[in-house]
Amino acid sequence: MTRPLADLMRPGTIDDIVGQTTLLGENGLVRRMIDGQKLSNLILWGPPGCGKTTIARALANSVDMDFVPMSAVFSGTSDIKKAMDAARMNRDIGRNTLLFIDEIHRFNKTQQDTLLPYLEDGTVVFIGATTENPSFNLNNALLSRCHIGVLTSLSTEDLLTLIARAEEFTGKKLPLETSARTHLAQMADGDARFLLNTVEYLTNAKFKQPLTSEDLDSVIQKRAPLSDRHGDEHYNLISAVHKSLRASDTDAALYWTARMMTSGQDPMYLFRRLARFAMEDIGLADPNAMQVALSAWQLYERIGSPEGDLALTELVIYLGTAPKSIGNYKAQKAAYAAARATGSLMPPKNILNAPTKMMKQMGYNDGYIYDPDTPNSFSGQNCFPESMGRERYYIPVERGFEREIKKRLEYWDKLRHELNQE
């Protein structure tokens, strides 16, 4: 009676699991294992409450294997060896073992390597669960011996199904109005464990009348959004902000920015990335973008949140609606490539200063023309190395302020051509 409802209701078979149709549906990775009655080593990667442990237990049940759970948070190398010794004894009497390690990404490289020989000789079938990207947090040797199963957060429809199952299991109807049931599913944010824990509380609480959505907000605290400042969710969100801004999808950029802020991400990190965006993706199409980025950043630093949040919103709108150009970015790459290729070529002597008599005798500064004191303030003198010839790195686009820059460059090209013809 003391076991939580989420544990009491844990499905015993794959067919009873809600959601994850990509893995569990027809031709899904896990479904094929069950149909073939042959389990392979598997890494289950997905957010909290999506069914990783449930799937592992159901797999063990489906092929009649002993299920041995372990947590990488509380276990070490000695625990692995003890489990493997027990699995070998099991095998001697004709029983197979499924070793499940939760939070497998918490194991260091040595601990992960300890598993390898046992996976090689089939002492156990291994299933690891992780909320972190396996390609970043698990070593290649372990990954090469495992399939990767990607799980997603449960949908609102999946969670509504779980609510109905919970009511049938407990024999009690939740004290919720119809709209509040959907609101409860949305509050869980894809986490079945959070949902069932909340359902258990609501089932046992004594409410005088059914709760509305507003009542539910005051009674139940919404599940905190995923917030990892160094993990996948962090980089996924900032990538979504960048890609939305590049696509000039301002509303989407505002949404992803709000997601970052409401999940506790560092605003200073966001401002730094937006300032970079102003330089890299807008550039000279709107030179004012950098100033707006810096001003918004400084304003937030001075007045903080919540007042400074509006500066962030204004910056996102400005960047999203600004013309885009990577002309300066391409120019930088081209100029750097040329500098590496040409080595240590000297500048032409006419644009070098001649502070000594010897340098003057060597021709330094000889023939230099002071452009502001010429007609049109343009002399057309060549500033590239004499043996290199002229090259073009910066090519402006026909957008925003770069349209004006393009006119200037074309004007100077025309003058240079005319001067060279004389």
PDB file of N, CA, C and O in Angstrom, residues 5-6 9-11 16-19 49-51 54 153-170 172 174 181 184-185 188 190-197 199-200 203:
ATOM      1  N   LEU A   5       1.692   5.144  -6.891  1.00  0.00           N
ATOM      2  CA  LEU A   5       0.804   4.726  -7.973  1.00  0.00           C
ATOM      3  C   LEU A   5       1.582   4.478  -9.261  1.00  0.00           C
ATOM      4  O   LEU A   5       1.279   3.537 -10.007  1.00  0.00           O
ATOM      5  N   ALA A   6       2.602   5.311  -9.553  1.00  0.00           N
ATOM      6  CA  ALA A   6       3.389   5.146 -10.784  1.00  0.00           C
ATOM      7  C   ALA A   6       4.056   3.778 -10.822  1.00  0.00           C
ATOM      8  O   ALA A   6       4.192   3.167 -11.888  1.00  0.00           O
ATOM      9  N   MET A   9       1.255   0.912 -11.192  1.00  0.00           N
ATOM     10  CA  MET A   9       0.667   0.849 -12.536  1.00  0.00           C
ATOM     11  C   MET A   9       1.683   0.543 -13.628  1.00  0.00           C
ATOM     12  O   MET A   9       1.329   0.513 -14.806  1.00  0.00           O
ATOM     13  N   ARG A  10       2.932   0.277 -13.262  1.00  0.00           N
ATOM     14  CA  ARG A  10       3.954   0.064 -14.290  1.00  0.00           C
ATOM     15  C   ARG A  10       3.573  -1.121 -15.173  1.00  0.00           C
ATOM     16  O   ARG A  10       3.325  -2.223 -14.673  1.00  0.00           O
ATOM     17  N   PRO A  11       3.503  -0.924 -16.494  1.00  0.00           N
ATOM     18  CA  PRO A  11       3.098  -2.015 -17.396  1.00  0.00           C
ATOM     19  C   PRO A  11       4.058  -3.199 -17.322  1.00  0.00           C
ATOM     20  O   PRO A  11       5.276  -3.018 -17.192  1.00  0.00           O
ATOM     21  N   ASP A  16       1.320  -2.974 -23.237  1.00  0.00           N
ATOM     22  CA  ASP A  16       0.598  -2.115 -22.293  1.00  0.00           C
ATOM     23  C   ASP A  16       1.224  -0.732 -22.147  1.00  0.00           C
ATOM     24  O   ASP A  16       0.673   0.133 -21.457  1.00  0.00           O
ATOM     25  N   ILE A  17       2.384  -0.523 -22.765  1.00  0.00           N
ATOM     26  CA  ILE A  17       3.078   0.759 -22.626  1.00  0.00           C
ATOM     27  C   ILE A  17       2.439   1.801 -23.533  1.00  0.00           C
ATOM     28  O   ILE A  17       2.144   1.537 -24.698  1.00  0.00           O
ATOM     29  N   VAL A  18       2.241   2.990 -23.002  1.00  0.00           N
ATOM     30  CA  VAL A  18       1.642   4.090 -23.756  1.00  0.00           C
ATOM     31  C   VAL A  18       2.742   4.881 -24.463  1.00  0.00           C
ATOM     32  O   VAL A  18       3.764   5.215 -23.862  1.00  0.00           O
ATOM     33  N   GLY A  19       2.519   5.211 -25.738  1.00  0.00           N
ATOM     34  CA  GLY A  19       3.465   6.046 -26.478  1.00  0.00           C
ATOM     35  C   GLY A  19       4.657   5.265 -27.012  1.00  0.00           C
ATOM     36  O   GLY A  19       4.684   4.029 -27.029  1.00  0.00           O
ATOM     37  N   GLY A  49      10.739  10.385 -17.221  1.00  0.00           N
ATOM     38  CA  GLY A  49       9.329  10.022 -17.226  1.00  0.00           C
ATOM     39  C   GLY A  49       8.776   9.564 -18.552  1.00  0.00           C
ATOM     40  O   GLY A  49       7.560   9.549 -18.735  1.00  0.00           O
ATOM     41  N   CYS A  50       9.642   9.152 -19.494  1.00  0.00           N
ATOM     42  CA  CYS A  50       9.142   8.750 -20.820  1.00  0.00           C
ATOM     43  C   CYS A  50       9.019   7.238 -20.963  1.00  0.00           C
ATOM     44  O   CYS A  50       8.546   6.750 -21.988  1.00  0.00           O
ATOM     45  N   GLY A  51       9.488   6.464 -19.955  1.00  0.00           N
ATOM     46  CA  GLY A  51       9.277   5.020 -19.986  1.00  0.00           C
ATOM     47  C   GLY A  51      10.517   4.171 -20.177  1.00  0.00           C
ATOM     48  O   GLY A  51      10.403   2.996 -20.524  1.00  0.00           O
ATOM     49  N   THR A  54      10.523   1.288 -17.605  1.00  0.00           N
ATOM     50  CA  THR A  54       9.371   0.432 -17.902  1.00  0.00           C
ATOM     51  C   THR A  54       9.638  -0.466 -19.097  1.00  0.00           C
ATOM     52  O   THR A  54       9.325  -1.661 -19.090  1.00  0.00           O
ATOM     53  N   SER A 153       9.260  12.671 -25.244  1.00  0.00           N
ATOM     54  CA  SER A 153       8.272  12.986 -24.213  1.00  0.00           C
ATOM     55  C   SER A 153       6.900  12.504 -24.674  1.00  0.00           C
ATOM     56  O   SER A 153       6.584  12.537 -25.864  1.00  0.00           O
ATOM     57  N   LEU A 154       6.087  12.080 -23.724  1.00  0.00           N
ATOM     58  CA  LEU A 154       4.748  11.609 -24.063  1.00  0.00           C
ATOM     59  C   LEU A 154       3.873  12.783 -24.495  1.00  0.00           C
ATOM     60  O   LEU A 154       3.999  13.895 -23.966  1.00  0.00           O
ATOM     61  N   SER A 155       2.990  12.525 -25.443  1.00  0.00           N
ATOM     62  CA  SER A 155       2.089  13.570 -25.931  1.00  0.00           C
ATOM     63  C   SER A 155       0.955  13.787 -24.944  1.00  0.00           C
ATOM     64  O   SER A 155       0.720  12.982 -24.031  1.00  0.00           O
ATOM     65  N   THR A 156       0.224  14.889 -25.145  1.00  0.00           N
ATOM     66  CA  THR A 156      -0.941  15.154 -24.302  1.00  0.00           C
ATOM     67  C   THR A 156      -1.949  14.023 -24.404  1.00  0.00           C
ATOM     68  O   THR A 156      -2.549  13.604 -23.399  1.00  0.00           O
ATOM     69  N   GLU A 157      -2.146  13.472 -25.597  1.00  0.00           N
ATOM     70  CA  GLU A 157      -3.075  12.353 -25.787  1.00  0.00           C
ATOM     71  C   GLU A 157      -2.616  11.122 -25.021  1.00  0.00           C
ATOM     72  O   GLU A 157      -3.431  10.413 -24.409  1.00  0.00           O
ATOM     73  N   ASP A 158      -1.300  10.853 -25.038  1.00  0.00           N
ATOM     74  CA  ASP A 158      -0.768   9.721 -24.271  1.00  0.00           C
ATOM     75  C   ASP A 158      -1.051   9.900 -22.784  1.00  0.00           C
ATOM     76  O   ASP A 158      -1.440   8.949 -22.084  1.00  0.00           O
ATOM     77  N   LEU A 159      -0.851  11.102 -22.288  1.00  0.00           N
ATOM     78  CA  LEU A 159      -1.035  11.362 -20.868  1.00  0.00           C
ATOM     79  C   LEU A 159      -2.510  11.298 -20.477  1.00  0.00           C
ATOM     80  O   LEU A 159      -2.849  10.866 -19.365  1.00  0.00           O
ATOM     81  N   LEU A 160      -3.405  11.715 -21.362  1.00  0.00           N
ATOM     82  CA  LEU A 160      -4.838  11.578 -21.095  1.00  0.00           C
ATOM     83  C   LEU A 160      -5.216  10.103 -20.998  1.00  0.00           C
ATOM     84  O   LEU A 160      -6.077   9.714 -20.186  1.00  0.00           O
ATOM     85  N   THR A 161      -4.593   9.266 -21.814  1.00  0.00           N
ATOM     86  CA  THR A 161      -4.817   7.824 -21.728  1.00  0.00           C
ATOM     87  C   THR A 161      -4.382   7.291 -20.368  1.00  0.00           C
ATOM     88  O   THR A 161      -5.069   6.459 -19.755  1.00  0.00           O
ATOM     89  N   LEU A 162      -3.250   7.785 -19.872  1.00  0.00           N
ATOM     90  CA  LEU A 162      -2.765   7.354 -18.560  1.00  0.00           C
ATOM     91  C   LEU A 162      -3.706   7.797 -17.445  1.00  0.00           C
ATOM     92  O   LEU A 162      -3.906   7.069 -16.467  1.00  0.00           O
ATOM     93  N   ILE A 163      -4.280   8.999 -17.566  1.00  0.00           N
ATOM     94  CA  ILE A 163      -5.245   9.465 -16.569  1.00  0.00           C
ATOM     95  C   ILE A 163      -6.439   8.515 -16.505  1.00  0.00           C
ATOM     96  O   ILE A 163      -6.887   8.117 -15.425  1.00  0.00           O
ATOM     97  N   ALA A 164      -6.941   8.143 -17.679  1.00  0.00           N
ATOM     98  CA  ALA A 164      -8.081   7.222 -17.726  1.00  0.00           C
ATOM     99  C   ALA A 164      -7.721   5.868 -17.120  1.00  0.00           C
ATOM    100  O   ALA A 164      -8.516   5.265 -16.383  1.00  0.00           O
ATOM    101  N   ARG A 165      -6.524   5.372 -17.412  1.00  0.00           N
ATOM    102  CA  ARG A 165      -6.084   4.102 -16.839  1.00  0.00           C
ATOM    103  C   ARG A 165      -5.958   4.187 -15.324  1.00  0.00           C
ATOM    104  O   ARG A 165      -6.286   3.237 -14.598  1.00  0.00           O
ATOM    105  N   ALA A 166      -5.460   5.317 -14.830  1.00  0.00           N
ATOM    106  CA  ALA A 166      -5.309   5.496 -13.386  1.00  0.00           C
ATOM    107  C   ALA A 166      -6.663   5.483 -12.692  1.00  0.00           C
ATOM    108  O   ALA A 166      -6.824   4.905 -11.611  1.00  0.00           O
ATOM    109  N   GLU A 167      -7.644   6.134 -13.311  1.00  0.00           N
ATOM    110  CA  GLU A 167      -8.983   6.140 -12.730  1.00  0.00           C
ATOM    111  C   GLU A 167      -9.562   4.723 -12.689  1.00  0.00           C
ATOM    112  O   GLU A 167     -10.201   4.325 -11.700  1.00  0.00           O
ATOM    113  N   GLU A 168      -9.315   3.959 -13.745  1.00  0.00           N
ATOM    114  CA  GLU A 168      -9.799   2.583 -13.776  1.00  0.00           C
ATOM    115  C   GLU A 168      -9.071   1.733 -12.738  1.00  0.00           C
ATOM    116  O   GLU A 168      -9.667   0.887 -12.066  1.00  0.00           O
ATOM    117  N   PHE A 169      -7.771   1.968 -12.577  1.00  0.00           N
ATOM    118  CA  PHE A 169      -6.955   1.189 -11.638  1.00  0.00           C
ATOM    119  C   PHE A 169      -7.371   1.452 -10.191  1.00  0.00           C
ATOM    120  O   PHE A 169      -7.465   0.524  -9.381  1.00  0.00           O
ATOM    121  N   THR A 170      -7.593   2.739  -9.864  1.00  0.00           N
ATOM    122  CA  THR A 170      -7.942   3.099  -8.485  1.00  0.00           C
ATOM    123  C   THR A 170      -9.436   2.973  -8.211  1.00  0.00           C
ATOM    124  O   THR A 170      -9.861   2.928  -7.051  1.00  0.00           O
ATOM    125  N   LYS A 172     -11.481   5.299  -8.835  1.00  0.00           N
ATOM    126  CA  LYS A 172     -11.934   6.627  -8.422  1.00  0.00           C
ATOM    127  C   LYS A 172     -11.778   7.604  -9.579  1.00  0.00           C
ATOM    128  O   LYS A 172     -10.759   7.583 -10.281  1.00  0.00           O
ATOM    129  N   LEU A 174     -11.179  11.298 -11.015  1.00  0.00           N
ATOM    130  CA  LEU A 174     -10.483  12.502 -10.554  1.00  0.00           C
ATOM    131  C   LEU A 174     -11.463  13.656 -10.385  1.00  0.00           C
ATOM    132  O   LEU A 174     -12.374  13.834 -11.212  1.00  0.00           O
ATOM    133  N   ARG A 181      -8.837  18.252 -17.022  1.00  0.00           N
ATOM    134  CA  ARG A 181      -8.129  16.999 -17.304  1.00  0.00           C
ATOM    135  C   ARG A 181      -7.053  17.232 -18.371  1.00  0.00           C
ATOM    136  O   ARG A 181      -5.905  16.794 -18.222  1.00  0.00           O
ATOM    137  N   LEU A 184      -4.263  19.237 -16.892  1.00  0.00           N
ATOM    138  CA  LEU A 184      -3.375  18.418 -16.067  1.00  0.00           C
ATOM    139  C   LEU A 184      -2.359  17.687 -16.937  1.00  0.00           C
ATOM    140  O   LEU A 184      -1.171  17.630 -16.613  1.00  0.00           O
ATOM    141  N   ALA A 185      -2.822  17.136 -18.061  1.00  0.00           N
ATOM    142  CA  ALA A 185      -1.916  16.439 -18.972  1.00  0.00           C
ATOM    143  C   ALA A 185      -0.857  17.392 -19.522  1.00  0.00           C
ATOM    144  O   ALA A 185       0.322  17.031 -19.647  1.00  0.00           O
ATOM    145  N   ALA A 188       1.955  18.228 -17.053  1.00  0.00           N
ATOM    146  CA  ALA A 188       2.963  17.189 -16.856  1.00  0.00           C
ATOM    147  C   ALA A 188       4.120  17.306 -17.836  1.00  0.00           C
ATOM    148  O   ALA A 188       5.188  16.731 -17.616  1.00  0.00           O
ATOM    149  N   GLY A 190       4.859  15.989 -20.676  1.00  0.00           N
ATOM    150  CA  GLY A 190       5.406  14.762 -21.252  1.00  0.00           C
ATOM    151  C   GLY A 190       5.958  13.769 -20.266  1.00  0.00           C
ATOM    152  O   GLY A 190       6.467  12.712 -20.660  1.00  0.00           O
ATOM    153  N   ASP A 191       5.864  14.036 -18.955  1.00  0.00           N
ATOM    154  CA  ASP A 191       6.463  13.189 -17.927  1.00  0.00           C
ATOM    155  C   ASP A 191       5.383  12.338 -17.266  1.00  0.00           C
ATOM    156  O   ASP A 191       4.569  12.829 -16.476  1.00  0.00           O
ATOM    157  N   ALA A 192       5.367  11.026 -17.560  1.00  0.00           N
ATOM    158  CA  ALA A 192       4.335  10.137 -17.016  1.00  0.00           C
ATOM    159  C   ALA A 192       4.456   9.996 -15.507  1.00  0.00           C
ATOM    160  O   ALA A 192       3.450   9.902 -14.798  1.00  0.00           O
ATOM    161  N   ARG A 193       5.677   9.978 -14.995  1.00  0.00           N
ATOM    162  CA  ARG A 193       5.869   9.822 -13.549  1.00  0.00           C
ATOM    163  C   ARG A 193       5.289  11.015 -12.793  1.00  0.00           C
ATOM    164  O   ARG A 193       4.591  10.855 -11.789  1.00  0.00           O
ATOM    165  N   PHE A 194       5.561  12.213 -13.292  1.00  0.00           N
ATOM    166  CA  PHE A 194       5.004  13.417 -12.669  1.00  0.00           C
ATOM    167  C   PHE A 194       3.476  13.364 -12.713  1.00  0.00           C
ATOM    168  O   PHE A 194       2.799  13.679 -11.738  1.00  0.00           O
ATOM    169  N   LEU A 195       2.940  12.964 -13.855  1.00  0.00           N
ATOM    170  CA  LEU A 195       1.493  12.912 -14.011  1.00  0.00           C
ATOM    171  C   LEU A 195       0.860  11.955 -13.002  1.00  0.00           C
ATOM    172  O   LEU A 195      -0.098  12.308 -12.308  1.00  0.00           O
ATOM    173  N   LEU A 196       1.382  10.730 -12.902  1.00  0.00           N
ATOM    174  CA  LEU A 196       0.783   9.741 -12.023  1.00  0.00           C
ATOM    175  C   LEU A 196       0.948  10.103 -10.553  1.00  0.00           C
ATOM    176  O   LEU A 196       0.071   9.820  -9.728  1.00  0.00           O
ATOM    177  N   ASN A 197       2.049  10.745 -10.203  1.00  0.00           N
ATOM    178  CA  ASN A 197       2.207  11.227  -8.827  1.00  0.00           C
ATOM    179  C   ASN A 197       1.159  12.293  -8.501  1.00  0.00           C
ATOM    180  O   ASN A 197       0.605  12.334  -7.398  1.00  0.00           O
ATOM    181  N   VAL A 199      -1.791  12.588 -10.095  1.00  0.00           N
ATOM    182  CA  VAL A 199      -3.076  11.891 -10.065  1.00  0.00           C
ATOM    183  C   VAL A 199      -3.291  11.236  -8.703  1.00  0.00           C
ATOM    184  O   VAL A 199      -4.397  11.281  -8.138  1.00  0.00           O
ATOM    185  N   GLU A 200      -2.227  10.646  -8.160  1.00  0.00           N
ATOM    186  CA  GLU A 200      -2.341   9.995  -6.846  1.00  0.00           C
ATOM    187  C   GLU A 200      -2.720  11.004  -5.766  1.00  0.00           C
ATOM    188  O   GLU A 200      -3.565  10.744  -4.912  1.00  0.00           O
ATOM    189  N   THR A 203      -6.359  12.065  -6.257  1.00  0.00           N
ATOM    190  CA  THR A 203      -7.282  10.984  -5.913  1.00  0.00           C
ATOM    191  C   THR A 203      -7.526  10.920  -4.412  1.00  0.00           C
ATOM    192  O   THR A 203      -8.649  10.666  -3.948  1.00  0.00           O
TER     193      THR A 203
END
